[in-house]
Short mmCIF file of C-alpha atoms in Angstrom, two decimals:
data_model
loop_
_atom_site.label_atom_id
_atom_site.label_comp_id
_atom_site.label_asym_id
_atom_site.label_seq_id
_atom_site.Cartn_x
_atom_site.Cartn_y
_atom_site.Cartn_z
CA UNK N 1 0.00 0.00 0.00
CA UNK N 2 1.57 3.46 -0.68
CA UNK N 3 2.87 5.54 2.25
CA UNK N 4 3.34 8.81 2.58
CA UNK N 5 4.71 10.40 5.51
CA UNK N 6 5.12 14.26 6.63
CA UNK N 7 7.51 15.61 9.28
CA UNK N 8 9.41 18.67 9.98
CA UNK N 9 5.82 20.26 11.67
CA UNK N 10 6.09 22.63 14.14
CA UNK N 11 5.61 26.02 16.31
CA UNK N 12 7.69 28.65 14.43
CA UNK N 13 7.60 32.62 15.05
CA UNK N 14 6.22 35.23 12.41
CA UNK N 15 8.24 36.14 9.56
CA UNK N 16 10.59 33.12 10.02
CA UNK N 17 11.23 29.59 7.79
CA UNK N 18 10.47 26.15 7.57
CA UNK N 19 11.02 23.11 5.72
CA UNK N 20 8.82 20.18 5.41
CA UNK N 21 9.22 16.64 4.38
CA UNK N 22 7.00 14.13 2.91
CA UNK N 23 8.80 10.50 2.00
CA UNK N 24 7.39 8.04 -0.19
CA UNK N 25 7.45 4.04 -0.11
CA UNK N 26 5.96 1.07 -1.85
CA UNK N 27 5.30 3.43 -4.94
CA UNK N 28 7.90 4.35 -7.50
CA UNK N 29 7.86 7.93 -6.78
CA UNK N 30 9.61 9.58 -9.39
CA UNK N 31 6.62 8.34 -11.82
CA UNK N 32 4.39 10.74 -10.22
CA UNK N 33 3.81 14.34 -9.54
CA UNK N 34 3.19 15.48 -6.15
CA UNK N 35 1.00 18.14 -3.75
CA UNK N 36 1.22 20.11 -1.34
CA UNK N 37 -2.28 20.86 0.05
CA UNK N 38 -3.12 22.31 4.08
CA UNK N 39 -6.04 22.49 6.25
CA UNK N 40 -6.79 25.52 8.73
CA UNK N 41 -7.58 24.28 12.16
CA UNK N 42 -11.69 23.78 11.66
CA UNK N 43 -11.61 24.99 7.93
CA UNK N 44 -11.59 23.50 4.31
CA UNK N 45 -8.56 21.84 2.03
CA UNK N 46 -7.02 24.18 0.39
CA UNK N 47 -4.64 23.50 -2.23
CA UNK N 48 -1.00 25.24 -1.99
CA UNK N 49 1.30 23.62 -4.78
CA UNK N 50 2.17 20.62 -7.30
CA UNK N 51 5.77 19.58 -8.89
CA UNK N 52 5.77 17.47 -11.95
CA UNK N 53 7.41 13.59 -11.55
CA UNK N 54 10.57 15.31 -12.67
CA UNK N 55 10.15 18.40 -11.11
CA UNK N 56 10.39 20.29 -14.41
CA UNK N 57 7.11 22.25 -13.29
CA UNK N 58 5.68 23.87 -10.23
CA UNK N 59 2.75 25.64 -9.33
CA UNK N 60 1.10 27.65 -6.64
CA UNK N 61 -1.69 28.97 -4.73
CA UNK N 62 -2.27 32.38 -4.95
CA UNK N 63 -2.00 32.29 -1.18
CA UNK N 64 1.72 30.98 -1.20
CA UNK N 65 2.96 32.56 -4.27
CA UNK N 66 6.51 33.78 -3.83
CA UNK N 67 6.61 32.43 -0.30
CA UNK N 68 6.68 28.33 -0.56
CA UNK N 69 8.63 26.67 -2.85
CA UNK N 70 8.12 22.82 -3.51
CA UNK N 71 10.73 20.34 -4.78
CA UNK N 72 11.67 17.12 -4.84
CA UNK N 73 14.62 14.87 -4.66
CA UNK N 74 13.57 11.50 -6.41
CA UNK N 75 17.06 9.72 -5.23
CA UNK N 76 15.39 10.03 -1.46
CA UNK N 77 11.92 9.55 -2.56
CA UNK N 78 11.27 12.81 -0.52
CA UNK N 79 9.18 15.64 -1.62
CA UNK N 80 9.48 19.32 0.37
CA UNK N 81 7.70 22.26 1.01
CA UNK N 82 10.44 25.64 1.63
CA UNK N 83 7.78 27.69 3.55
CA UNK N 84 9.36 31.52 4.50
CA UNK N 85 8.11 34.49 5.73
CA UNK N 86 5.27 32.82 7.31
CA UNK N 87 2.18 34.09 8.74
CA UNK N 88 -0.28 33.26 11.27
CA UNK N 89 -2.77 32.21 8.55
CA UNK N 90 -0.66 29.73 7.08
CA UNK N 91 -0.95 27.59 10.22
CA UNK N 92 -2.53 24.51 9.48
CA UNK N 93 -2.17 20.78 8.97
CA UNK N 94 -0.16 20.02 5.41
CA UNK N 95 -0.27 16.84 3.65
CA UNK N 96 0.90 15.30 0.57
CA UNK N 97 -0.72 14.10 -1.72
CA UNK N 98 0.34 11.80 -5.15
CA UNK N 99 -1.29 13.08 -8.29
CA UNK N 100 -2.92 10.63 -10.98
CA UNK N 101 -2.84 12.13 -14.27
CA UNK N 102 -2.26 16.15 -13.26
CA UNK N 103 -6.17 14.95 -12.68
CA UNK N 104 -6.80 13.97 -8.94
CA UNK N 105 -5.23 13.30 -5.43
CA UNK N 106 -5.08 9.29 -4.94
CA UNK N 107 -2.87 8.68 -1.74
CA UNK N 108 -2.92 11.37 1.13
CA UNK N 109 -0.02 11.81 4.37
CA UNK N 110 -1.32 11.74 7.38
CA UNK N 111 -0.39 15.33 8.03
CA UNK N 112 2.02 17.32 9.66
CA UNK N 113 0.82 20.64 11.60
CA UNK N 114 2.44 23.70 11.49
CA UNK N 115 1.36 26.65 13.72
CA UNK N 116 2.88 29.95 13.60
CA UNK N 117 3.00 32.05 16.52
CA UNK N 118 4.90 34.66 18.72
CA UNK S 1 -8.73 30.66 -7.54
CA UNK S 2 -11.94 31.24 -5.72
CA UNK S 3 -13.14 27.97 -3.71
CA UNK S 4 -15.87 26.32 -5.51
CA UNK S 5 -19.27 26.43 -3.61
CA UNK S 6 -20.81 23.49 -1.26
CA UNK S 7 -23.42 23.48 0.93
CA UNK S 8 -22.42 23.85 4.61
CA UNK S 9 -24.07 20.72 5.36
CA UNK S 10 -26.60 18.16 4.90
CA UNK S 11 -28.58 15.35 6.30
CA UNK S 12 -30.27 11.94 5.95
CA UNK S 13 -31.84 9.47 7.80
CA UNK S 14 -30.24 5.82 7.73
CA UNK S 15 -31.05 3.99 4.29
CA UNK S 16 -32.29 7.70 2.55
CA UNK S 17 -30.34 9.04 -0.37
CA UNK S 18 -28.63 12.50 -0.44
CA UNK S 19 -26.62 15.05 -2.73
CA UNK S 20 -24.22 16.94 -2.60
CA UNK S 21 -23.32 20.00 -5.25
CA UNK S 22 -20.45 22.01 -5.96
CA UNK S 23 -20.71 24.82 -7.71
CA UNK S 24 -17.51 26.07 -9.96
CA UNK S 25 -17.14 28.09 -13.15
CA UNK S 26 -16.26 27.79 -17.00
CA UNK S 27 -12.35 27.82 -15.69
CA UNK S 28 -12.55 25.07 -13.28
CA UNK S 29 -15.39 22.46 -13.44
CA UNK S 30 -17.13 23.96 -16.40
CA UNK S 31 -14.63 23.18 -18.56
CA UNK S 32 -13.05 19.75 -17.52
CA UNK S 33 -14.38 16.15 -16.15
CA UNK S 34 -11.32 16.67 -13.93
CA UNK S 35 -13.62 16.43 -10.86
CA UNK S 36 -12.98 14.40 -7.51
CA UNK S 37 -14.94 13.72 -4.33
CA UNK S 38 -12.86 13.20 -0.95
CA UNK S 39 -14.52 11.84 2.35
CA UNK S 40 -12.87 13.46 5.69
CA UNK S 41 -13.31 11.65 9.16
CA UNK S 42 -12.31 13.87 11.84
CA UNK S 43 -8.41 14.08 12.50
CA UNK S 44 -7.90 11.68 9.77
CA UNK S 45 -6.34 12.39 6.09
CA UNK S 46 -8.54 12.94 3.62
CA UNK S 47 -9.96 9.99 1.26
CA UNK S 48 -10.74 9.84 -2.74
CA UNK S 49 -14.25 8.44 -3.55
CA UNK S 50 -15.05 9.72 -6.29
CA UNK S 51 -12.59 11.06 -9.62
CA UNK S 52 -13.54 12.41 -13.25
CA UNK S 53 -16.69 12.98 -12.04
CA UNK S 54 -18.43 9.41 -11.93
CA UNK S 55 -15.89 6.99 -11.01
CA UNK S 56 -14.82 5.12 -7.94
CA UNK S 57 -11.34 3.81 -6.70
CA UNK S 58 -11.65 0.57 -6.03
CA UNK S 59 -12.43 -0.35 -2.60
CA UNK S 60 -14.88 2.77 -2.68
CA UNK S 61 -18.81 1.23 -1.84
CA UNK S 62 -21.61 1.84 -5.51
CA UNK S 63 -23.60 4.08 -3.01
CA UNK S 64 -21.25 6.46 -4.16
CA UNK S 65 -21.46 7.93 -7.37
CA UNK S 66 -20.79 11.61 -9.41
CA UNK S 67 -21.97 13.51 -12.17
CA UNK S 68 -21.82 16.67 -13.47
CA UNK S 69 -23.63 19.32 -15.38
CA UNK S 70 -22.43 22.68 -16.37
CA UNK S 71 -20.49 24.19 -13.77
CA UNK S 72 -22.14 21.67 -11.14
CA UNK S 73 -20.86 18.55 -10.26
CA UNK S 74 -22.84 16.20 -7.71
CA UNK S 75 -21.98 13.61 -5.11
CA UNK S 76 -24.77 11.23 -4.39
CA UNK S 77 -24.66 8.45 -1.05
CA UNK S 78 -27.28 6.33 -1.29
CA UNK S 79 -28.73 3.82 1.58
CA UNK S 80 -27.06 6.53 3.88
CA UNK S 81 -25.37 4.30 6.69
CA UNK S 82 -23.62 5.76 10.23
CA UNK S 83 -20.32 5.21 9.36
CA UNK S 84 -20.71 7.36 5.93
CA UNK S 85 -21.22 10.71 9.03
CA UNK S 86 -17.93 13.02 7.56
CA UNK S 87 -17.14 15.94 6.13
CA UNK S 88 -16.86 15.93 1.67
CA UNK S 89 -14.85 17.97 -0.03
CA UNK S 90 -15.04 18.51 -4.34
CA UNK S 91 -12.15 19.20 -5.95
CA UNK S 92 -11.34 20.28 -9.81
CA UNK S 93 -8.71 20.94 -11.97
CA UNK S 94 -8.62 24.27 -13.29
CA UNK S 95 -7.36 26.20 -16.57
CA UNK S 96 -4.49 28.21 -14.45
CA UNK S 97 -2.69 24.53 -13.62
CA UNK S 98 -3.88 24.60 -10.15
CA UNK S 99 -6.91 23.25 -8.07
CA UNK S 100 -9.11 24.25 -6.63
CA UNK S 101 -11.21 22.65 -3.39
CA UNK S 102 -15.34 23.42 -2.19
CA UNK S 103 -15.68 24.64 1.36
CA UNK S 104 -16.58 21.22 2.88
CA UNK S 105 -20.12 20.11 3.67
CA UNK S 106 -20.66 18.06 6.90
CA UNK S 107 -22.73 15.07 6.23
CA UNK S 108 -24.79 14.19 9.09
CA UNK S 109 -26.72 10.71 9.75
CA UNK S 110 -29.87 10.75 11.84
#
């Protein structure tokens, strides 16, 4: 069964960085592109970025633009998520997701929750 | 990249039928069958049920099914049973290569 698994999650001040982690197993992850995507503690999904299998493309949320950058490293079957000059509103619980087909979100993390605060 | 639009909630009774919609535009769900459904028990990971608008993973029970007209896709549980109680979540691809997710609507079981 594919596993995905998030770490790096934490308390981290205003205007500071953070990196998170997802690793893959039991999936040959460099066949498939990957998301980013968060929930708000008691609100909606909300999408925040994908990276091609080969990482040859990224996209954002409007939300994270210039802020979060993803990438990859297929030799560690590890995806990342650079997040800087964070906010409080960008505290929430991330997960990764695998993409089918630049079309849907088959295999979700378990989630990793960040919370920014003074 | 403005959410696409679910209701806040809905109920049934055990055994009933309901529907969900989600409401999108010409750039998002108007324009491509790139349409999912995901099932959210609280504190746990989200769950695909439902992808290009009508079809299920497999594992994923028939009294789940999709469709889709115009900008509104639908998610339809029939023979409503306890453990179906979550929130659901639509998703769609959109012209700008991102996605977009609806607001969440909390199913409730009588």
């Amino acid at each position: 069964q594919v596993q995905l698994v998030e770490s790096g999650g934490g308390v981290v001040q205003p205007g500071r960085s953070l990196r998170l982690s997802c690793t893959a197993s039991r999936f040959t992850f460099s066949n498939h592109g990957m998301h980013w995507v968060r929930q708000a503690p008691g609100k909606g999904l909300e999408w925040v970025a994908v990276i091609w299998y080969d990482g040859s493309k990224k996209y954002y949320g409007n939300s994270v633009k210039g802020r979060f950058t993803i990438s990859r490293d297929n030799s560690k079957n590890t995806l990342y998520l650079q997040m800087s000059s964070l906010r409080a509103e960008d505290t929430a619980v991330y997960y990764c997701a695998r993409d089918r087909g630049a079309d849907y979100f088959d295999y979700w993390g378990q989630g990793a929750l960040v919370t920014v605060s003074s | 990249q403005s959410a696409l639009t679910q209701p806040a909630s809905v109920s049934g009774s055990p055994g009933q039928s309901i529907t969900i919609s989600c409401t999108g535009t010409s750039s998002d769900i108007g324009s491509y069958n790139y349409v999912s459904w995901y099932q959210q028990h609280p504190g746990k990971a989200p769950k695909l049920m439902i992808y290009d608008v009508s079809n299920r993973p497999s594992g994923v029970s028939n009294r789940f099914s999709g469709s889709k007209s115009g900008n509104t896709a639908s998610l339809t549980i029939s023979g409503l049973q306890a453990e179906d109680e979550a929130d659901y979540y639509c998703s769609s691809y959109t012209s700008s290569t991102t996605w977009v997710f609806g607001g969440g609507t909390k199913l409730t079981v009588l």
